[in-house]
Short mmCIF file of C-alpha atoms and ligand atoms in Angstrom, two decimals:
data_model
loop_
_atom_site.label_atom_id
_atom_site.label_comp_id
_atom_site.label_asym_id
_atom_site.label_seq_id
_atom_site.Cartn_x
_atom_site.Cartn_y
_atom_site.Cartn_z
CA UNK A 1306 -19.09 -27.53 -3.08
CA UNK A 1307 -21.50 -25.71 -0.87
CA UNK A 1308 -21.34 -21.40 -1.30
CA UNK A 1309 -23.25 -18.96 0.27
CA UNK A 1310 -23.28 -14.95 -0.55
CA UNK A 1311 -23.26 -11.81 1.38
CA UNK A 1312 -23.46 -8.72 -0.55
CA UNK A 1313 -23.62 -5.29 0.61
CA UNK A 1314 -27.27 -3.87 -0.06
CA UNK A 1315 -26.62 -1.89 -3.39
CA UNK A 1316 -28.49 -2.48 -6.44
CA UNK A 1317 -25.17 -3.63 -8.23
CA UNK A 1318 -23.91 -5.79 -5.35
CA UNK A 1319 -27.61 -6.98 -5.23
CA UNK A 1320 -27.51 -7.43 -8.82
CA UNK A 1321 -24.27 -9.32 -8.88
CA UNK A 1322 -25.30 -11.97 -6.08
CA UNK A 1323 -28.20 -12.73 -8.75
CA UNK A 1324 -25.96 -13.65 -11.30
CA UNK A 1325 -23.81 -15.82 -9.49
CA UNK A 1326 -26.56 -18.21 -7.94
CA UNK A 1327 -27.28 -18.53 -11.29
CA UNK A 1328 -24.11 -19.14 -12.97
CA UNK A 1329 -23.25 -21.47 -9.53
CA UNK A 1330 -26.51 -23.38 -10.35
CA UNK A 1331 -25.41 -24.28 -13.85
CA UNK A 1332 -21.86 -25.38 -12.16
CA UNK A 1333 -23.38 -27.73 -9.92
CA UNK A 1334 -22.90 -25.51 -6.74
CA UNK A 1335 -25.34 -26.17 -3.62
CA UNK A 1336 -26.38 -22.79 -1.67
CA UNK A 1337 -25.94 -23.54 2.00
CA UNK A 1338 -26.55 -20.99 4.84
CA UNK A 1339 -25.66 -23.15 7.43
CA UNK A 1340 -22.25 -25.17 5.86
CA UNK A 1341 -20.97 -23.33 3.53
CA UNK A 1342 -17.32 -24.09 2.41
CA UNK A 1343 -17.06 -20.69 0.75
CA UNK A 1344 -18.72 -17.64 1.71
CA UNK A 1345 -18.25 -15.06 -1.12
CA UNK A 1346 -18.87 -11.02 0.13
CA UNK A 1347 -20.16 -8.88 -2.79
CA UNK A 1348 -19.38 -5.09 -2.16
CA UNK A 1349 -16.28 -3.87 -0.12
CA UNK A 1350 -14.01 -4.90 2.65
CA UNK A 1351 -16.54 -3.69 5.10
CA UNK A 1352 -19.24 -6.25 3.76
CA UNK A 1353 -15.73 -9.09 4.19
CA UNK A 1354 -15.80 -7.93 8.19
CA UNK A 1355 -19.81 -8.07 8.50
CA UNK A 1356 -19.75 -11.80 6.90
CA UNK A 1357 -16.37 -12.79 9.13
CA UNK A 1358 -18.46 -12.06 11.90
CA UNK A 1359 -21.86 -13.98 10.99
CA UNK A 1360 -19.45 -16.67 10.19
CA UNK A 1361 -17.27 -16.81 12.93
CA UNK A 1362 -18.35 -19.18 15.20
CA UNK A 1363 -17.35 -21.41 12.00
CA UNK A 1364 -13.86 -20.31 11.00
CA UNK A 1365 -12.48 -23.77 10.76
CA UNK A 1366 -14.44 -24.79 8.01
CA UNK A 1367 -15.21 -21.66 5.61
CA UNK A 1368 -12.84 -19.77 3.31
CA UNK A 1369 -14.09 -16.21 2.34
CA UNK A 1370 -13.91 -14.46 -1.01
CA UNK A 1371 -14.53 -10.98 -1.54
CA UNK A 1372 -16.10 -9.09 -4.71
CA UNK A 1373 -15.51 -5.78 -4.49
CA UNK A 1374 -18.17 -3.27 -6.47
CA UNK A 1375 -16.47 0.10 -5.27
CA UNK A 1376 -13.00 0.19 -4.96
CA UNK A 1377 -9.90 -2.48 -4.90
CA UNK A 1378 -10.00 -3.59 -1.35
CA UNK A 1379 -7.70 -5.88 0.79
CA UNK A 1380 -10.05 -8.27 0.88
CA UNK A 1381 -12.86 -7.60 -1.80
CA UNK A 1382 -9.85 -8.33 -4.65
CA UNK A 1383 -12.03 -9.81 -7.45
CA UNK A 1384 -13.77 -7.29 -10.05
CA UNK A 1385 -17.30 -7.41 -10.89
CA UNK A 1386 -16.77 -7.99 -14.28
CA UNK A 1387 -14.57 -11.20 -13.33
CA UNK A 1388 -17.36 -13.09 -11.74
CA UNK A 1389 -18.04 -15.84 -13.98
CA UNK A 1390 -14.27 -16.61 -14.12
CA UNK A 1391 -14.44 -16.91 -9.82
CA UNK A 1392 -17.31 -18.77 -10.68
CA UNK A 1393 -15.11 -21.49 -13.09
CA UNK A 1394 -12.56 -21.46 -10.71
CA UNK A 1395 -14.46 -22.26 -7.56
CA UNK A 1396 -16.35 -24.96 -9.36
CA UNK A 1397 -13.22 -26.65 -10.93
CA UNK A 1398 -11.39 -26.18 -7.60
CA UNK A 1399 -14.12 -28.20 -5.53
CA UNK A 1400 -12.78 -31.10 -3.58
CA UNK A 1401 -9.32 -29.23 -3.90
CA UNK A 1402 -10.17 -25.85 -2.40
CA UNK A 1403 -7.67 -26.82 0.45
CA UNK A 1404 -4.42 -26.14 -2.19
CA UNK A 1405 -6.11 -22.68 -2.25
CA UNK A 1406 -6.21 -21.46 1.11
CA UNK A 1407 -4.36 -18.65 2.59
CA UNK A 1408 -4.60 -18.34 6.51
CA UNK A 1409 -4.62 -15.08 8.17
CA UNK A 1410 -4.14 -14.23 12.29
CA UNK A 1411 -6.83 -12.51 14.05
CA UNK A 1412 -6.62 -10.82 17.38
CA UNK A 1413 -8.13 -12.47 20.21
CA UNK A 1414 -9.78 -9.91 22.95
CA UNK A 1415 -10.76 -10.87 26.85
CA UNK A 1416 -12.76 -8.29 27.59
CA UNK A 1417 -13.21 -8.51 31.76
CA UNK A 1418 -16.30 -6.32 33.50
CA UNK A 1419 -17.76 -6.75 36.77
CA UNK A 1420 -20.30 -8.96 35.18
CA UNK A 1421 -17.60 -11.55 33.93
CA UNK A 1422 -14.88 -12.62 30.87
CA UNK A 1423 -16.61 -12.07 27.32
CA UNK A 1424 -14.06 -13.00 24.36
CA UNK A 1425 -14.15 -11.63 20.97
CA UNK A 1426 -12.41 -11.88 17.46
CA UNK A 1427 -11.57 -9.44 15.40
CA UNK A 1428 -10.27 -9.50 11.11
CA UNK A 1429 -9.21 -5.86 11.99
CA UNK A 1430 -8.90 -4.67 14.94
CA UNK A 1431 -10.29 -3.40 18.19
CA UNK A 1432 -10.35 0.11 19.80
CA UNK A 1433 -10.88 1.12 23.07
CA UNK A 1434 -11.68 4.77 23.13
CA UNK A 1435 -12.63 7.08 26.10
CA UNK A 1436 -17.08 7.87 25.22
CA UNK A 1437 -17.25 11.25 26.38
CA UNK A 1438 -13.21 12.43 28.21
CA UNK A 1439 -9.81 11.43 27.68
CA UNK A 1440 -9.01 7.61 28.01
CA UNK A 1441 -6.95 7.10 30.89
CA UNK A 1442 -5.46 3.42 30.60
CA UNK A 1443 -2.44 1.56 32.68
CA UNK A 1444 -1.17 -0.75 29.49
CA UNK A 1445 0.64 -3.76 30.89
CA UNK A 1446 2.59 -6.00 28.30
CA UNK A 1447 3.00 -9.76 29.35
CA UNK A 1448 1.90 -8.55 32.97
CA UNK A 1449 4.72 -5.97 33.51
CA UNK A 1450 3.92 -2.33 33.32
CA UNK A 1451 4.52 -0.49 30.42
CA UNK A 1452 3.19 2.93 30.57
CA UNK A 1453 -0.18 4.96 31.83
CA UNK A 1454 -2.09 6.04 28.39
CA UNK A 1455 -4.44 9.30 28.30
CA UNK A 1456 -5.56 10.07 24.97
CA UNK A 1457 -8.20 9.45 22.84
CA UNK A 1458 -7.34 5.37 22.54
CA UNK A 1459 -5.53 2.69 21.37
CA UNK A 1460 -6.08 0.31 18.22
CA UNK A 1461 -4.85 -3.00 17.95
CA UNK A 1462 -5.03 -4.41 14.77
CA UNK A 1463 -4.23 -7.83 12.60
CA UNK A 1464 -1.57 -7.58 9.65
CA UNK A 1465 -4.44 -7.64 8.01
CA UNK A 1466 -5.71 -5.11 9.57
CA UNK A 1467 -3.26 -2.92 9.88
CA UNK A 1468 -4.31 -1.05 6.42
CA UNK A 1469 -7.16 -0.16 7.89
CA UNK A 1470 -7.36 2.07 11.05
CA UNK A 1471 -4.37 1.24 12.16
CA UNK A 1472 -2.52 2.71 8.81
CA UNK A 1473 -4.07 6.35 9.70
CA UNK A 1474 -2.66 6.22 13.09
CA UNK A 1475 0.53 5.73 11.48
CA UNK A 1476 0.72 2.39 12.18
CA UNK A 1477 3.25 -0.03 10.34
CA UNK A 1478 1.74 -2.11 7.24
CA UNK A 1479 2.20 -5.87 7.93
CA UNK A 1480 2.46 -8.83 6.22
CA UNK A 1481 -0.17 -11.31 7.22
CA UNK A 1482 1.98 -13.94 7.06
CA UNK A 1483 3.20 -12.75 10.06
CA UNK A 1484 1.57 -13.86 13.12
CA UNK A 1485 1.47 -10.37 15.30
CA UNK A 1486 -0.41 -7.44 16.51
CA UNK A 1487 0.13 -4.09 16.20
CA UNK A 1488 -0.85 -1.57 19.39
CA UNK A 1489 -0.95 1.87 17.70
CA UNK A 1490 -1.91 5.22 19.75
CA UNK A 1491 -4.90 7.58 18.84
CA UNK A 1492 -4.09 10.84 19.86
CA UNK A 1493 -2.16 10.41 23.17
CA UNK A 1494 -1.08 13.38 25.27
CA UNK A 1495 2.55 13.74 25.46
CA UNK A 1496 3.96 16.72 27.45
CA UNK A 1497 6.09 17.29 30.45
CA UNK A 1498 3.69 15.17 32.52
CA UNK A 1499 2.13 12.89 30.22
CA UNK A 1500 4.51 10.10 28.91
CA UNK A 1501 3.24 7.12 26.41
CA UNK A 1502 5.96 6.09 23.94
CA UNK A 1503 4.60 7.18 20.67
CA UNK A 1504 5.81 4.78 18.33
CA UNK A 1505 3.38 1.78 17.82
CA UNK A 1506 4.75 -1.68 18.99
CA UNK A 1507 4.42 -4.96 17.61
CA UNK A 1508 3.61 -8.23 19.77
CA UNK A 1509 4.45 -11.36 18.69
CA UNK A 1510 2.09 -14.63 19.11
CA UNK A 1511 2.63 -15.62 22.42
CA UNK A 1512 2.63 -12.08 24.09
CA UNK A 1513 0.04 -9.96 25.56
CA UNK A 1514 -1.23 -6.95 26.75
CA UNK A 1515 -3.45 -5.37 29.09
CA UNK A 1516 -5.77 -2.36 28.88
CA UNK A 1517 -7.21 -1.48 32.55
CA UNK A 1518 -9.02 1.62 32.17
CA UNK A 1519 -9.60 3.70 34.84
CA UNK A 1520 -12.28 3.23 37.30
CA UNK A 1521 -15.66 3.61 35.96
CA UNK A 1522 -14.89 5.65 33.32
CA UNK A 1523 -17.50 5.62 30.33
CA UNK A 1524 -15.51 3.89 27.26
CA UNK A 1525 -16.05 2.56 23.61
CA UNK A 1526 -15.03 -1.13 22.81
CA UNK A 1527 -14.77 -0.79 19.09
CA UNK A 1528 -14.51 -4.49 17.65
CA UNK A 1529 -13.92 -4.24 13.36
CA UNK A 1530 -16.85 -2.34 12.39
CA UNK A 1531 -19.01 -2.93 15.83
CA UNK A 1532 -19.10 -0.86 18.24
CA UNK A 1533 -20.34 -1.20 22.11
CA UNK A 1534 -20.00 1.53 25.21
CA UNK A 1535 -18.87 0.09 28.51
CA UNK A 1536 -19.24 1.88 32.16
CA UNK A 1537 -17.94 -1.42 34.00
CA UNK A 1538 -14.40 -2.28 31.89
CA UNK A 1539 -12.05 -3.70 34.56
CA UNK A 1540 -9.29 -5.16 31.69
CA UNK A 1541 -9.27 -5.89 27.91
CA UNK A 1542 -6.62 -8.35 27.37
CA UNK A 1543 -5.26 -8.91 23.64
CA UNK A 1544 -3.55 -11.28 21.93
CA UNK A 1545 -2.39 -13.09 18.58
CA UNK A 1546 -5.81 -15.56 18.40
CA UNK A 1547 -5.03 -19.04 18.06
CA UNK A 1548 -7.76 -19.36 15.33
CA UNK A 1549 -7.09 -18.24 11.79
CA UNK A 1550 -9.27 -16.99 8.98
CA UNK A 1551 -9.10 -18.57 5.62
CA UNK A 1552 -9.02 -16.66 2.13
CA UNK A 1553 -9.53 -19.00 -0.96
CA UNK A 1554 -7.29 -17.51 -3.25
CA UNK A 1555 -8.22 -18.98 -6.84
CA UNK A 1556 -5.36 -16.65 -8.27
CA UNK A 1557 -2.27 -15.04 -6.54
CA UNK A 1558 -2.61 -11.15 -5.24
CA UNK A 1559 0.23 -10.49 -3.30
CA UNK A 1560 -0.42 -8.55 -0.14
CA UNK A 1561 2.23 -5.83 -1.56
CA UNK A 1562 0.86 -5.58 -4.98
CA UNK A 1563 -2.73 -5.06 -2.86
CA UNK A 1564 -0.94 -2.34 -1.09
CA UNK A 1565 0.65 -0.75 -4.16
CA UNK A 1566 -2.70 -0.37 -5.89
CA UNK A 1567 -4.56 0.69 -3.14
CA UNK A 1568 -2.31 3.62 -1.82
CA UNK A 1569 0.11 4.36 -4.46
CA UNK A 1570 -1.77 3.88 -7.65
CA UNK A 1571 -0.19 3.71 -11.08
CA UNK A 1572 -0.08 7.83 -11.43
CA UNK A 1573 3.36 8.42 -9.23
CA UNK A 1574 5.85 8.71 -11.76
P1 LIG B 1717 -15.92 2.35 6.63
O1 LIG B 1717 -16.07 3.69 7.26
O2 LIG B 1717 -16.51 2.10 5.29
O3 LIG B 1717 -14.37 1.93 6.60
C1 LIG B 1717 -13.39 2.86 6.41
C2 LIG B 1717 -12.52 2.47 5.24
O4 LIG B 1717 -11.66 1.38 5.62
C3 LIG B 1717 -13.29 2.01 4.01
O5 LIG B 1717 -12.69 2.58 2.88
C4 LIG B 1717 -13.09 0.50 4.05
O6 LIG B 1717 -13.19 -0.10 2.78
C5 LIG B 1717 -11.67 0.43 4.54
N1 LIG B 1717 -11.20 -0.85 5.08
C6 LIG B 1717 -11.84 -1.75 5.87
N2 LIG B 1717 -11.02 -2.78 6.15
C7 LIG B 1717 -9.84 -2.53 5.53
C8 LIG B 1717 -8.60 -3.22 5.45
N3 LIG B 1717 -8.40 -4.37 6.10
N4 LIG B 1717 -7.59 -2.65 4.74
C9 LIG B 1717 -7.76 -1.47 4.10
N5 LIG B 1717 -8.91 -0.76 4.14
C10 LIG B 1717 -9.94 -1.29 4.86
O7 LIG B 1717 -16.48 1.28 7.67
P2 LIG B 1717 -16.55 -0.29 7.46
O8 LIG B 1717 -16.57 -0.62 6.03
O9 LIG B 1717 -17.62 -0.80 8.35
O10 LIG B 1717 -15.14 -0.77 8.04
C11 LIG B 1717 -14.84 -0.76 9.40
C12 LIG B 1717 -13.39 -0.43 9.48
O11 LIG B 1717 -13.19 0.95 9.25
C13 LIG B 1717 -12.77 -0.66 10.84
O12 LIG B 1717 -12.42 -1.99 11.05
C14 LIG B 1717 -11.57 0.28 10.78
O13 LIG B 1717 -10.41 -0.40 10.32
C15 LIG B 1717 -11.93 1.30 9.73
N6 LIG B 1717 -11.92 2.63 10.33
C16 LIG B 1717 -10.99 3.50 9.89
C17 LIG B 1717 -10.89 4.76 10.49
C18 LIG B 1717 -9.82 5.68 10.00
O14 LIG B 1717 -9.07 5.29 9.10
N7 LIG B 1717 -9.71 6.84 10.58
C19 LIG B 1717 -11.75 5.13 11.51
C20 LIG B 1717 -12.71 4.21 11.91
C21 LIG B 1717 -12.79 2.94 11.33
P3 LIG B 1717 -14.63 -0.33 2.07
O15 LIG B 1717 -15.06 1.04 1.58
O16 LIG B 1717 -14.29 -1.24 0.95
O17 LIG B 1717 -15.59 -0.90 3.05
MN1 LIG B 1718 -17.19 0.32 4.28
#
């Protein structure tokens, strides 16, 4: 069983990635930057998306485990104080992680400029947001049009995702055992000449869409926590990706248990 660690930067996250090399060391676990079979993320879910995306190019072969040392997150589930248990359980799972994994849909992106086709992945979601004016868009689903957008942009996000960003543009939450993505609206302009439906809509795999942006207008291609301004955007095309991302999940969370203890809490009466 070969591991590696990402942690956030904090003393305690720092702290915490000490402890587990050593408590992996006396397990019989081999550090590996280059093939690891499971990459554990010590800090939040943002640390989860930073080490998705160092280890992308290598989805097929990794599962990811999160540690969170702030808050309960969707994908940092495991407490600091439960790391030497994680630790027993990834060393006794070994050989047998595959029993363990959970697969998760990402969205794929083809993002076209006048320089070419650049594709992208995404464990949350991407934006495309107007830099500096109103973002005026033509969305096109499965090459029919659908509606022109102006507004501030549009987010389209994973189930997994979709507590994220997408849940404070009143986007639907989503089970990720649902292969989907959600297109949710920031801010459009709806009046007596402005039209965009308002309610965010959920694609199936199989479906697309198309963002073409108006000529030459100065956008922001927001990918999870990256973010990149564009002057040449012809189209961003998105889609259900036919990849997956793997969670090892040594002991059951369910998704709406996650939910419940993130938003709700145990306070409501
Ligand atoms: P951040 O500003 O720390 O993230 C914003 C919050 O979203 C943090 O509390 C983060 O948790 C949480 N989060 C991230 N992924 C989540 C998920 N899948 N489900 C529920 N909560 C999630 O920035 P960051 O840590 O680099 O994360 C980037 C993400 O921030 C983006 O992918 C986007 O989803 C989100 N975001 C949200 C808004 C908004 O809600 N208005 C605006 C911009 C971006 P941690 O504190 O544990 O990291
Ligand atoms: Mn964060």
């Amino acid at each position: 069983m070969k591991y590696f660690v990402l942690d956030r930067g904090d003393s305690l996250s720092r702290s915490l990635t000490g402890q587990f090399h050593a408590l992996a060391a006396s397990r019989g676990m081999q550090l590996s930057e280059d093939e690891p079979d499971v990459v554990l993320s010590i800090g939040g879910d943002g640390t989860m998306l930073h080490a998705f995306h160092v280890f992308k190019e290598r989805l097929d072969s990794i599962a990811f485990v999160g540690i969170h040392t702030g808050h309960l997150g969707f994908f940092a589930d495991w407490k600091a104080d439960e790391i030497e248990r994680l630790a027993n359980l990834m060393a006794e799972s070994g050989s047998r992680l595959q029993d363990k994994i959970v697969k998760y849909p990402l969205v794929k992106i083809e993002l076209t400029t006048s320089f070419g086709v650049e594709t992208f992945l995404a464990l949350n979601e991407f934006t495309l947001k107007g830099a500096d004016a109103t973002l005026v868009a033509q969305l096109n689903i499965n090459d029919s049009p659908f509606e022109m957008f102006r507004g501030d942009g549009i987010c389209i996000s994973t189930p997994s995702g979709s507590t994220a960003y997408n849940k404070s543009l009143g986007g639907a939450l989503i089970h990720p055992s649902l292969e989907a993505i959600q297109i949710a609206e920031i801010a459009s302009i709806n009046n007596r000449v402005y039209r965009t439906i308002g309610s965010s809509l959920i694609l199936p795999k199989h479906h697309h869409c198309d963002i073409v942006p108006k000529k030459e207008q100065k956008v922001v291609l927001t990918v999870d926590h990256l973010a990149v301004p564009h002057t040449s955007v012809l189209n961003v095309r998105s889609m259900v990706a036919e990849r997956k991302v793997s969670f090892a999940r040594y002991r059951p969370f369910p998704f709406w248990n996650r939910v419940r203890e993130a938003f709700v809490g145990d306070d409501v009466k």
